[in-house]
mmCIF file of C-alpha atoms in Angstrom:
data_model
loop_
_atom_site.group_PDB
_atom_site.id
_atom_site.type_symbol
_atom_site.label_atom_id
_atom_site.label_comp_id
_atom_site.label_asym_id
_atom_site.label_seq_id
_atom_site.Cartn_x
_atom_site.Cartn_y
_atom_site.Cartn_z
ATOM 1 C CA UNK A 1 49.711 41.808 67.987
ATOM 2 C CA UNK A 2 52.371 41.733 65.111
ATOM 3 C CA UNK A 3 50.475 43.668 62.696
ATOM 4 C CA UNK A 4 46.738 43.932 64.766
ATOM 5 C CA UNK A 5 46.466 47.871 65.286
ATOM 6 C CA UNK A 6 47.553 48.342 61.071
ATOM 7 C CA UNK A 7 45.233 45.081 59.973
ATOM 8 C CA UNK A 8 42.342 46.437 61.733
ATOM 9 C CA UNK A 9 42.798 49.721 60.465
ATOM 10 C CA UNK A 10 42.738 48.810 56.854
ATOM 11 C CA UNK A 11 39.827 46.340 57.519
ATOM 12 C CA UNK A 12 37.741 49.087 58.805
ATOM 13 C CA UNK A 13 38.080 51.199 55.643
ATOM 14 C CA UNK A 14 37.952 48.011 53.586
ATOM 15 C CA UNK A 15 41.246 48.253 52.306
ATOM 16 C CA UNK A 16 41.502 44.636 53.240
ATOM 17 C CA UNK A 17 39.005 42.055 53.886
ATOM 18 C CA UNK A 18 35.942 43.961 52.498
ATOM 19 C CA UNK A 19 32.245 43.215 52.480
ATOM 20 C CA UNK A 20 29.650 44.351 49.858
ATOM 21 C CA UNK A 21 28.348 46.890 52.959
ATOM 22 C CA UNK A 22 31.851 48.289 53.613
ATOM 23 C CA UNK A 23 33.629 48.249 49.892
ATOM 24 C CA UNK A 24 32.266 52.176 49.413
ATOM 25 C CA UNK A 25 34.687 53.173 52.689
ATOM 26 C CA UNK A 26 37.952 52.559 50.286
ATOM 27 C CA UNK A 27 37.053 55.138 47.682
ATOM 28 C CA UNK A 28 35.718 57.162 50.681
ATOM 29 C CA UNK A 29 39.517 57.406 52.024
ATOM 30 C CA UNK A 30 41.128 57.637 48.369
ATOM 31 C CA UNK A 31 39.335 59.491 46.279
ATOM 32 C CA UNK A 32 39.384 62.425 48.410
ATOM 33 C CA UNK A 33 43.093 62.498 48.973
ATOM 34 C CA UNK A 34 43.643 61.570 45.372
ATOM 35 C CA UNK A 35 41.600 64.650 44.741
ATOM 36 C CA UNK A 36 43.667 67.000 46.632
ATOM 37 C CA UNK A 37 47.175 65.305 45.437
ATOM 38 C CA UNK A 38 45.918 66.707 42.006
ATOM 39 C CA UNK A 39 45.199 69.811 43.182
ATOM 40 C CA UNK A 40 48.657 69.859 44.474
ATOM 41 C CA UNK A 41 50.332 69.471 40.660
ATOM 42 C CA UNK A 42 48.299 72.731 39.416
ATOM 43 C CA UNK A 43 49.458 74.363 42.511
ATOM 44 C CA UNK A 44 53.209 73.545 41.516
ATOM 45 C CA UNK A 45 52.746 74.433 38.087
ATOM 46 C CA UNK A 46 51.787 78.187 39.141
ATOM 47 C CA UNK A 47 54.869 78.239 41.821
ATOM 48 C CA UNK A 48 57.489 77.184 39.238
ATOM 49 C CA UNK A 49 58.894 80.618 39.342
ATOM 50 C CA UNK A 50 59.494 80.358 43.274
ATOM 51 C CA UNK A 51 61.957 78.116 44.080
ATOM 52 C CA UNK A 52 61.682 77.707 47.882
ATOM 53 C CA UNK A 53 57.878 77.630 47.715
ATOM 54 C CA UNK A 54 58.109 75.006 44.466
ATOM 55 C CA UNK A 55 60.464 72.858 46.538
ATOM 56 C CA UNK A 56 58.235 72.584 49.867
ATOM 57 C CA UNK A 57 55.693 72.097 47.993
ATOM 58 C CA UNK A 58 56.855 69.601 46.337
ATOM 59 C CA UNK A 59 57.777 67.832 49.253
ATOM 60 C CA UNK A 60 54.544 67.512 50.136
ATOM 61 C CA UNK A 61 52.956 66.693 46.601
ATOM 62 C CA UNK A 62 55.677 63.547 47.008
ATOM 63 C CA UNK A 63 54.654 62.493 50.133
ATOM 64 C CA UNK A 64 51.025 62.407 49.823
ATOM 65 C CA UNK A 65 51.237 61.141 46.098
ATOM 66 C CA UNK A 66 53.620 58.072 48.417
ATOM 67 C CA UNK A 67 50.994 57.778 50.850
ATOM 68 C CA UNK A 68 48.649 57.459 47.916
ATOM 69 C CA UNK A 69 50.582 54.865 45.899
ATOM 70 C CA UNK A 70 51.318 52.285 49.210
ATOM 71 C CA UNK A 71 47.166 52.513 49.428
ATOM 72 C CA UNK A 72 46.694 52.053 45.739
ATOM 73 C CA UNK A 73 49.321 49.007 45.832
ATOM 74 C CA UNK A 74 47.164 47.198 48.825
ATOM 75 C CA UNK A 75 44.464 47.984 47.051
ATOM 76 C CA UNK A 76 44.909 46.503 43.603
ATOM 77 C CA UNK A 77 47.219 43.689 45.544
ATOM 78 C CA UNK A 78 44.702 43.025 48.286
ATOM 79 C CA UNK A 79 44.259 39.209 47.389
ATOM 80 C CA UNK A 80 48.500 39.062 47.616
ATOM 81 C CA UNK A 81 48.374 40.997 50.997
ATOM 82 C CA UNK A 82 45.309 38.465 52.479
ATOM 83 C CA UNK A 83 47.445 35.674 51.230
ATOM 84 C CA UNK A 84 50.501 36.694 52.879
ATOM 85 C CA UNK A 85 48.587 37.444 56.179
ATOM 86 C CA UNK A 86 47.350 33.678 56.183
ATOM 87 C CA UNK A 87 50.957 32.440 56.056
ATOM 88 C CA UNK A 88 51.627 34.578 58.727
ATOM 89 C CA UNK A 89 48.797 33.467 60.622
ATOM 90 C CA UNK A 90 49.453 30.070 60.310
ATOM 91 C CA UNK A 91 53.443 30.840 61.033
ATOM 92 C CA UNK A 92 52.336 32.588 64.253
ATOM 93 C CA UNK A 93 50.022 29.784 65.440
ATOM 94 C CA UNK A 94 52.558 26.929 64.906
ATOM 95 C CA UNK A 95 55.021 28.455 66.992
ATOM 96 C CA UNK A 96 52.278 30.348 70.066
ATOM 97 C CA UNK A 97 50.536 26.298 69.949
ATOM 98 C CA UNK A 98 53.877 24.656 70.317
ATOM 99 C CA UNK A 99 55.769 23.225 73.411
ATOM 100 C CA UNK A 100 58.540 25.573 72.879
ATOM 101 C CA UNK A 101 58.498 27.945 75.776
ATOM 102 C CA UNK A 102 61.547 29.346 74.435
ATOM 103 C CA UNK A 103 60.071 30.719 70.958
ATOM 104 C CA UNK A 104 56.889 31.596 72.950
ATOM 105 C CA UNK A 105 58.565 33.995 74.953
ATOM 106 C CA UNK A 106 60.662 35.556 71.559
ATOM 107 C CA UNK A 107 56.871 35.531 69.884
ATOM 108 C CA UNK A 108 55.350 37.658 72.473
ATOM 109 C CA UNK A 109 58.952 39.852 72.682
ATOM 110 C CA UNK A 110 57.839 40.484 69.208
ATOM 111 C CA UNK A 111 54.265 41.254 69.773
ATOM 112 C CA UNK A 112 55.575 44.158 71.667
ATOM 113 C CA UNK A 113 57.678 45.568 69.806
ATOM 114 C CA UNK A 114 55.686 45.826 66.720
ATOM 115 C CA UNK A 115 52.655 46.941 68.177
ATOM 116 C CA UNK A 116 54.668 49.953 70.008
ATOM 117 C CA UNK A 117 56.323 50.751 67.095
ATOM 118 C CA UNK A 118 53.010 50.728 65.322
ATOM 119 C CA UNK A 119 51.698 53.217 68.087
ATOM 120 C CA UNK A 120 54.770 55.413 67.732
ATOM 121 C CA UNK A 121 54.144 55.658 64.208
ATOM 122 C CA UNK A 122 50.851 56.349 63.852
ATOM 123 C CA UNK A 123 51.647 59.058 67.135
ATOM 124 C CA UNK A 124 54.956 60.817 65.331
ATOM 125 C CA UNK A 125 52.759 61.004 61.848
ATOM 126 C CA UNK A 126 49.634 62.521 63.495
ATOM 127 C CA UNK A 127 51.628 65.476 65.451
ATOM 128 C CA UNK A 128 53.805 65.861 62.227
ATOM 129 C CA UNK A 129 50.934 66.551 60.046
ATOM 130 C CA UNK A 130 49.437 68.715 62.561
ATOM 131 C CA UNK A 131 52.375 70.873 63.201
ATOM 132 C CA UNK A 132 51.977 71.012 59.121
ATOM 133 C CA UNK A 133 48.883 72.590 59.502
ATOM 134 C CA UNK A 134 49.668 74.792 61.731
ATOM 135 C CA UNK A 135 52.207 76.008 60.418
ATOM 136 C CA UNK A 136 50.478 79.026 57.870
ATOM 137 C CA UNK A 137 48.958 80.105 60.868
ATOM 138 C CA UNK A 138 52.418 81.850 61.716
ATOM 139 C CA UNK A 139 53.222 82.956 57.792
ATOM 140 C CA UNK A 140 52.537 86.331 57.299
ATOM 141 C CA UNK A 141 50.721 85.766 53.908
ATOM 142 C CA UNK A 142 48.121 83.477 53.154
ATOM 143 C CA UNK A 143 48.786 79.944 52.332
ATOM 144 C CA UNK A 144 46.939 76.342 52.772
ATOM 145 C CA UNK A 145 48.978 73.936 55.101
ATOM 146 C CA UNK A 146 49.240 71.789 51.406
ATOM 147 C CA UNK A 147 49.260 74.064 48.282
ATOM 148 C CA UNK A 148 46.477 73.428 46.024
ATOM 149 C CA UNK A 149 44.755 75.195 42.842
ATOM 150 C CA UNK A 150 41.775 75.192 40.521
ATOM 151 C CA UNK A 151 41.925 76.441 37.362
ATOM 152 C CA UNK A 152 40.903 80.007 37.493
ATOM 153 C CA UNK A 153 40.460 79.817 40.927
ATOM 154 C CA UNK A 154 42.136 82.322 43.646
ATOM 155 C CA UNK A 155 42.932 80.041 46.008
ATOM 156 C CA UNK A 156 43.832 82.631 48.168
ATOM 157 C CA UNK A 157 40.487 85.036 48.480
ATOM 158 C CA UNK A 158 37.722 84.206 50.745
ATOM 159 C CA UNK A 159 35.542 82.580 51.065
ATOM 160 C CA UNK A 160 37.582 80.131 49.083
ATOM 161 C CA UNK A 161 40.503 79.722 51.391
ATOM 162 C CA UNK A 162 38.342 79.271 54.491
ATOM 163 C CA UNK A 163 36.329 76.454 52.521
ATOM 164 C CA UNK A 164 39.710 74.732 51.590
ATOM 165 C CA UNK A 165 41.806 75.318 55.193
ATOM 166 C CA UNK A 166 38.390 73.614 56.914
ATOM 167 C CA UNK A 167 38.523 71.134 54.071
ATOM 168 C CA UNK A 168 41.845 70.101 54.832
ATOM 169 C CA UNK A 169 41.626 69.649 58.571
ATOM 170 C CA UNK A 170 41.022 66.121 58.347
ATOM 171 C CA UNK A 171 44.070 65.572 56.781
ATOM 172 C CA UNK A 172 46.204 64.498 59.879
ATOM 173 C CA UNK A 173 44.114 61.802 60.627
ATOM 174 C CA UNK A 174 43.530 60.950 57.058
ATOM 175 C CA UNK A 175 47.066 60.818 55.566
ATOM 176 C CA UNK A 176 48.052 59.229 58.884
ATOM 177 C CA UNK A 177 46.193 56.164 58.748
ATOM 178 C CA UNK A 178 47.245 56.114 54.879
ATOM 179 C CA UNK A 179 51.032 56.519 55.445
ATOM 180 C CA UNK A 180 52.404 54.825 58.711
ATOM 181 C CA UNK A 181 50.104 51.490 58.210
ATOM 182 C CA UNK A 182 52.394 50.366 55.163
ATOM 183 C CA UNK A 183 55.734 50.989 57.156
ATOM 184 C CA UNK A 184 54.338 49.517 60.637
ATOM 185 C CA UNK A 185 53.358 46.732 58.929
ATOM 186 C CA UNK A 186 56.318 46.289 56.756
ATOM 187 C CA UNK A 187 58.277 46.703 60.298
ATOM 188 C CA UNK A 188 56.175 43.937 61.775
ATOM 189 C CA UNK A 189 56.388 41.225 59.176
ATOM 190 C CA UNK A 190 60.533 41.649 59.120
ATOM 191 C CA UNK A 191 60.370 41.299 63.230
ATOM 192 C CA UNK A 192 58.595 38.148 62.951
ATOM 193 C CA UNK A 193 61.049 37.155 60.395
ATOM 194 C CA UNK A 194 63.511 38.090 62.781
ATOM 195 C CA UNK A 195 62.190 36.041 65.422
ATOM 196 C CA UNK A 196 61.146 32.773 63.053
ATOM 197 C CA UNK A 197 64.872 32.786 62.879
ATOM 198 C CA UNK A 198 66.085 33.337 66.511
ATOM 199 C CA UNK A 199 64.023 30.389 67.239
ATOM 200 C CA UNK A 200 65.725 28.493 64.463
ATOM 201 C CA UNK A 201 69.124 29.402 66.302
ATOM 202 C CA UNK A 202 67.861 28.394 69.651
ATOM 203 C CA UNK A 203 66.753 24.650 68.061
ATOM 204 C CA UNK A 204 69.712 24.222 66.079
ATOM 205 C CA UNK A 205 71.984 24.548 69.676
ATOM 206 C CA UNK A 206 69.753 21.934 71.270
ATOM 207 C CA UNK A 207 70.880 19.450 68.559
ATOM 208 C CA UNK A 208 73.420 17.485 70.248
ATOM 209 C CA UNK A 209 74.392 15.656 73.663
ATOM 210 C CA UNK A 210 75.523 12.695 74.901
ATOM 211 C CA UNK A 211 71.580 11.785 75.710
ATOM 212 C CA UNK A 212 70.695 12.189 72.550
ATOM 213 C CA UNK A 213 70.496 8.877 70.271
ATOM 214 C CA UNK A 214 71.590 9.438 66.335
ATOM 215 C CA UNK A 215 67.839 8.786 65.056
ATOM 216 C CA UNK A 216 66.585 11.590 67.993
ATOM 217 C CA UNK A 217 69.252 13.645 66.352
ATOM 218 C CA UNK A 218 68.624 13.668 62.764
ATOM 219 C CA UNK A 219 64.821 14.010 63.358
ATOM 220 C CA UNK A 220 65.663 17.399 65.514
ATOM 221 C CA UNK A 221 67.937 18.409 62.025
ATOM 222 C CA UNK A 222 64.876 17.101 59.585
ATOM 223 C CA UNK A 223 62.584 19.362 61.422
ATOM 224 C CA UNK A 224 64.525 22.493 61.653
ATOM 225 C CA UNK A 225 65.412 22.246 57.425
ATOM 226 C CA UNK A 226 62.180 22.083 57.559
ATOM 227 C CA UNK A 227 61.658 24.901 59.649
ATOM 228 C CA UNK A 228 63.766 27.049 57.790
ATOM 229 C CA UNK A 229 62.218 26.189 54.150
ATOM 230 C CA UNK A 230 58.848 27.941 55.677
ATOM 231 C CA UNK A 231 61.144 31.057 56.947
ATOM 232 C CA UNK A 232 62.975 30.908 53.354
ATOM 233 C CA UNK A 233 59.519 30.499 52.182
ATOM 234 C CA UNK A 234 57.985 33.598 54.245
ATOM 235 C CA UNK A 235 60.516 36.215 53.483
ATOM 236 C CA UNK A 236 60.564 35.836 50.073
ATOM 237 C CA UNK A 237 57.193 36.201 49.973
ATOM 238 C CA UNK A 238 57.334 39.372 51.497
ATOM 239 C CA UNK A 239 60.071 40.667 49.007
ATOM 240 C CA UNK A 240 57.873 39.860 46.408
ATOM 241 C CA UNK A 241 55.001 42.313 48.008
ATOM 242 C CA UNK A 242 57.510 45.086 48.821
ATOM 243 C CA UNK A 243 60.074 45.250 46.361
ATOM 244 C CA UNK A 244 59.042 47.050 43.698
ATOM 245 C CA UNK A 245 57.409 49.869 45.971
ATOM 246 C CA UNK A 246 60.387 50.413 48.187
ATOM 247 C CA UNK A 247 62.445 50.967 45.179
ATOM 248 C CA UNK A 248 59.885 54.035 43.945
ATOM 249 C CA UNK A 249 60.245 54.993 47.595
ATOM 250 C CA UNK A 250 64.038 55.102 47.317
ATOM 251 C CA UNK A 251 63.924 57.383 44.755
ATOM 252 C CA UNK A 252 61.303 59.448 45.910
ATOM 253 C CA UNK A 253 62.922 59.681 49.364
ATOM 254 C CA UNK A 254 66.448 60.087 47.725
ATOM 255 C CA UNK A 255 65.186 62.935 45.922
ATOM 256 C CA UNK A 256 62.744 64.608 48.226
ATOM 257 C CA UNK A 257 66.140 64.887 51.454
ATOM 258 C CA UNK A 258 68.217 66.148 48.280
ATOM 259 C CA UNK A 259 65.769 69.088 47.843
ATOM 260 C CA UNK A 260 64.722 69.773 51.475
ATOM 261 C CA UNK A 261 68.526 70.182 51.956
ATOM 262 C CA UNK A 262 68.884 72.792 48.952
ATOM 263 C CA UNK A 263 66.120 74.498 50.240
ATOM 264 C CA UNK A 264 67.380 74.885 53.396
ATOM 265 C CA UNK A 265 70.121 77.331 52.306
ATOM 266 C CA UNK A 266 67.687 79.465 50.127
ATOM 267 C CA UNK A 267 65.124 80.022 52.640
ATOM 268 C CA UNK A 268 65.405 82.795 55.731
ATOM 269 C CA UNK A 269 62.116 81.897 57.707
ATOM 270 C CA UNK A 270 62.824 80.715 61.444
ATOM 271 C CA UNK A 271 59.500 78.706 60.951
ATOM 272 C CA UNK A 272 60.144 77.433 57.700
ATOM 273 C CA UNK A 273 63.831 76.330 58.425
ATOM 274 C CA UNK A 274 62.034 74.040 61.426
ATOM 275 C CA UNK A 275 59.351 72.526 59.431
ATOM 276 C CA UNK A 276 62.141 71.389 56.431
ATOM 277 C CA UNK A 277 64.564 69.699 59.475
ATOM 278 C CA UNK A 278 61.246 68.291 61.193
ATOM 279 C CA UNK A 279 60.734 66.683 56.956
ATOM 280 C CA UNK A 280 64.149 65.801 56.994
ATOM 281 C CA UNK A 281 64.209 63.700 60.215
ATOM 282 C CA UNK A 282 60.341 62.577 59.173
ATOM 283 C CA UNK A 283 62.123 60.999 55.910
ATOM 284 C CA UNK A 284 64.869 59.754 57.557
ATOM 285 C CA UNK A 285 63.156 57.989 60.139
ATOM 286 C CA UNK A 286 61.034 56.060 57.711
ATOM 287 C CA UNK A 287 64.446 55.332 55.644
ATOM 288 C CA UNK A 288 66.058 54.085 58.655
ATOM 289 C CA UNK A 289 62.708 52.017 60.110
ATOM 290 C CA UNK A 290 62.747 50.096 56.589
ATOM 291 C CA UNK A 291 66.673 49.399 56.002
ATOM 292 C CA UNK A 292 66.889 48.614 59.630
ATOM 293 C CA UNK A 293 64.299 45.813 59.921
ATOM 294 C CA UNK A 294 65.311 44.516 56.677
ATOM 295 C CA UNK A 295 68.893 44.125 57.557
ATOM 296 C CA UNK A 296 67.927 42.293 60.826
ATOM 297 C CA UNK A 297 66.608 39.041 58.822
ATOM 298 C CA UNK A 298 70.173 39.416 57.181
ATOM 299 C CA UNK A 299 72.255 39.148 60.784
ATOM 300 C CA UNK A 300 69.389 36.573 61.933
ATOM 301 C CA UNK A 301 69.791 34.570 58.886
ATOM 302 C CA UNK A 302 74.086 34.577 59.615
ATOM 303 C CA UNK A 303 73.416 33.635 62.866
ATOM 304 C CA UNK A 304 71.747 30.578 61.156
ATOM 305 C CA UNK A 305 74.513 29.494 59.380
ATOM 306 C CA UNK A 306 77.089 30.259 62.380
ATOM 307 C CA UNK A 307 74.782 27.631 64.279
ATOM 308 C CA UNK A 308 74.580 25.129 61.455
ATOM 309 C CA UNK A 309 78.033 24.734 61.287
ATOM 310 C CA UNK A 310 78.541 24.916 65.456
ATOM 311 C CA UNK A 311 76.362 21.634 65.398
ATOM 312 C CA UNK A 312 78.414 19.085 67.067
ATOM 313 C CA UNK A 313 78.689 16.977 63.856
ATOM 314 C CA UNK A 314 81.776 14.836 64.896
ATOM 315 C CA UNK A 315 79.574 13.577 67.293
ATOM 316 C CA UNK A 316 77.000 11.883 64.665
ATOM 317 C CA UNK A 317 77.145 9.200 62.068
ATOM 318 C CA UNK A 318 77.526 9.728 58.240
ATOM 319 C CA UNK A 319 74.252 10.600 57.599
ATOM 320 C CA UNK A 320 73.638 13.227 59.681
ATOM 321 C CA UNK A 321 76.640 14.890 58.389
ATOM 322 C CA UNK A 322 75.674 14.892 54.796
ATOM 323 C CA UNK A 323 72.448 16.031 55.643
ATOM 324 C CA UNK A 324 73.930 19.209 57.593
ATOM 325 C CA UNK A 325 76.454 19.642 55.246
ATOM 326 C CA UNK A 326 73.469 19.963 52.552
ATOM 327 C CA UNK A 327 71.846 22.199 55.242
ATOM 328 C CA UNK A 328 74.736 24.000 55.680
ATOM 329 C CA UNK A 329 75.236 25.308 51.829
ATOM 330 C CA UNK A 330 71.531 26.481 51.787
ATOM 331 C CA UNK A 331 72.034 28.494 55.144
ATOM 332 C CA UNK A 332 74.773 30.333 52.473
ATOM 333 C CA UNK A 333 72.211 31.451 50.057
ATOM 334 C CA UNK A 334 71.175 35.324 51.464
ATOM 335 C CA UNK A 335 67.887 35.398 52.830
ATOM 336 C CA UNK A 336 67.172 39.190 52.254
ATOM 337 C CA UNK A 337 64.565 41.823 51.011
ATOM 338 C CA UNK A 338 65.538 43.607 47.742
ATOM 339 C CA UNK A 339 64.876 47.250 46.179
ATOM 340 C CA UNK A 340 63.857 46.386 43.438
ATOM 341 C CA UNK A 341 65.039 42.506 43.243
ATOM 342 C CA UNK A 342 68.392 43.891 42.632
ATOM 343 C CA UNK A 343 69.817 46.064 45.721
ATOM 344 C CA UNK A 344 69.625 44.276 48.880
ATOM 345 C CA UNK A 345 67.690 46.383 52.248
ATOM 346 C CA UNK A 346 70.232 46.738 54.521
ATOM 347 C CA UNK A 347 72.153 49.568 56.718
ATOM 348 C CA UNK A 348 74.790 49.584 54.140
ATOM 349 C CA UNK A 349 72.399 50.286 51.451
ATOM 350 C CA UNK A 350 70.759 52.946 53.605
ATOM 351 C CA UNK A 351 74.201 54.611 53.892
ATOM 352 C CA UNK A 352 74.890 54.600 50.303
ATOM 353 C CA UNK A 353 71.299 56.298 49.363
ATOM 354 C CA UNK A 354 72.508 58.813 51.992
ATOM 355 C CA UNK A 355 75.879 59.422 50.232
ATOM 356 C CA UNK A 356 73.995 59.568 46.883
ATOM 357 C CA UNK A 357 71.099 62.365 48.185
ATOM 358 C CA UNK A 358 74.140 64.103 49.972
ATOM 359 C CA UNK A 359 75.877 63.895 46.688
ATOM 360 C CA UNK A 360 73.548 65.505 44.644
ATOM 361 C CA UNK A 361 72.578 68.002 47.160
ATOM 362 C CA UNK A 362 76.859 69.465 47.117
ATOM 363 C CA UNK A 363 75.973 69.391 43.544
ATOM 364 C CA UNK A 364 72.666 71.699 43.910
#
C-alpha cells in the first residue's frame, strides 16, 4: 500500500522487475518521449527571438526532459531501487507480523496516506497535462500543446500538424505515469520513515515502571537501538538513491518558477496568464510534497531524542544508564535527506530556494 499503485506501474512497463518478454515495454515508454524532448530543443532554437514563447516553451522542454531523467535514473539504478524495495519489504513485514498493535495501526495510517497521495498525484498530473493540450485549441494561431521541430520541416502546415497534435495525445497519460511515480514514491518511502520512527517513540515511553525488572528493562532499550540502527540504516539508504537527482531538480525547479514569473509580466493572453499560474502552483506543489516529507523524518527523528532522554533513567542501575546515555548521543546525529549530500530537505530549505527563485526573478 506504501508504494503499490507506483511499484506496479513501473513493473508493468518493466521499469522495475523486468522479464525477457516485457524488457521491450521500457524503451516503448522512453524512447518515444525522449524523441519528442529533442524535438522540443530545435523548436527552442527557432523561438529564441520570442521571448514569451521561448520561455513557455522552455518550461515544458524542462519538465519533460525531468520526467525523462527520474525514468532514466530508475532505469540505469534499477538493481539500487529493487534493493531498497526489499529493505522496505522486510521493514514493513517486521512491524505488520509483530505483536505491536500500536505500530500496526500507525503502519496502516500510513498505507493510506501514501496510496491517496499517490492517487492525487497521478489525478492532478493527468488533468494538468490535459488542460496543456487543450490549451492551443483557444490560441488564435497554430501551435502544438508542446513545441516541436524537424529540420526543414513546417511544423505548422498540414497535414503535418494534424499528424503531430494526434501524435501527441497520448502524452497525458504518458508523461503522467513518467512524472508523479518518482515523487509518490519518494513521498511514500519518507512516510514510512516517518512512521518507523513514531513507533520508535511509542516503545521508548513504554520503557519504564515499577513492574518492570532492570534485565526486562535493558532488553526493551537493546531492542529499540536496535530498532533505530535499521531506521538510521533505511533513510540513508534512501538519501543515497535521491540525492543527487533532487539537487538537478532544485535547480531545474529554481529556475523554471524564476522564468514562469518573468513571463508572467511580458505576456497579455487571459489563457496564457492561467496556464503559467496553473505551472507555477504545478512546481510548487511538487517542491513542497518533497521538502515536506523530508523534513518530517527530521521532527520524527527529534522526537526520538526528546524520548531518549524522557526515559526514566534514575529509575535503573548503572548499566542501563550508560547504555542510554550512548543511545542518547547517536539520537543527536541528524537523520535527514540531503540535496546533494550537502543541503539538508527540509521546509527551511524549501523557503530559501523560494527566496533565491524570487530573487532572481526582481532581478529579471
Amino acid at each position: 500500500g506504501l508504494v503499490g499503485i507506483n511499484v506496479r506501474m513501473w513493473r508493468h512497463l518493466a521499469v522495475l522487475y523486468p522479464t525477457p518478454g516485457s524488457s521491450w515495454r521500457k524503451f516503448a515508454f522512453v524512447l518515444p518521449v525522449t524523441a519528442m524532448n529533442l524535438m522540443q530543443f530545435v523548436y527552442l532554437l527557432r523561438m529564441w527571438g520570442d521571448l514569451h514563447a521561448f520561455i513557455l516553451n522552455m518550461f515544458f522542454f524542462s519538465a519533460i526532459f525531468n520526467a525523462l531523467m527520474r525514468t532514466w535514473l530508475v532505469i540505469i539504478k534499477r538493481g539500487q531501487f529493487e534493493e531498497f524495495l526489499d529493505l522496505l519489504a522486510t521493514l514493513f513485514h517486521s512491524i505488520l507480523d509483530s505483536t505491536d498493535e500500536w505500530g500496526r495501526g500507525i503502519l496502516r495510517r500510513a498505507e493510506r496516506e501514501a496510496r491517496n497521495l499517490a492517487i492525487l498525484n497521478l489525478s492532478a498530473s493527468f488533468l494538468d497535462i490535459v488542460g496543456a493540450l487543450v490549451s492551443p485549441l483557444f490560441r488564435e494561431e497554430r501551435a502544438h500543446p508542446f513545441g516541436v521541430a524537424l529540420p526543414g520541416v513546417s511544423m505548422t502546415s498540414s497535414p503535418v500538424y494534424e499528424v503531430i497534435y494526434l501524435a501527441q495525445l497520448p502524452t497525458p497519460l504518458l508523461l503522467s505515469m513518467m512524472y508523479m511515480p518518482f515523487v509518490s514514491l519518494f513521498a511514500g518511502l519518507a512516510i514510512f520513515g516517518k512512521a518507523m520512527l513514531q513507533i520508535l517513540v511509542h516503545r521508548l515511553g513504554q520503557i519504564g515502571g515499577a513492574e518492570q525488572s532492570e534485565e526486562e528493562r535493558l532488553q526493551r532499550l537493546a531492542s529499540c537501538i536496535a530498532y533505530h540502527t535499521q531506521v538510521m540504516r533505511y533513510v540513508w539508504e534512501l538519501n543515497k538513491l535521491v540525492a543527487n537527482i533532487v539537487a538537478v531538480e532544485a535547480i531545474i525547479f529554481g529556475s523554471i518558477i524564476c522564468s514562469l514569473l518573468f513571463c508572467l509580466n511580458i505576456i497579455t493572453s487571459p489563457t496564457q496568464v492561467i496556464s503559467i499560474v496553473m505551472y507555477i502552483l504545478t512546481m510548487l506543489y511538487v517542491l513542497f510534497t518533497y521538502y515536506n516529507r523530508a523534513n518530517e523524518i527530521c521532527l520524527e527523528n527529534n522526537r526520538v531524542a526528546e524520548a531518549v532522554y524522557n526515559v526514566p533513567w534514575y529509575e535503573a542501575g548503572t548499566r542501563f544508564r550508560k547504555t542510554l546515555l550512548i543511545f542518547l548521543m547517536q539520537t543527536q546525529h541528524p537523520m535527514e535527506i540531503r540535496v546533494g549530500n550537502v543541503y539538508p530537505m527540509t521546509l527551511a530549505m524549501f523557503q530559501s530556494l523560494l527566496n533565491a527563485s524570487y530573487s532572481y526573478f526582481t532581478m529579471l
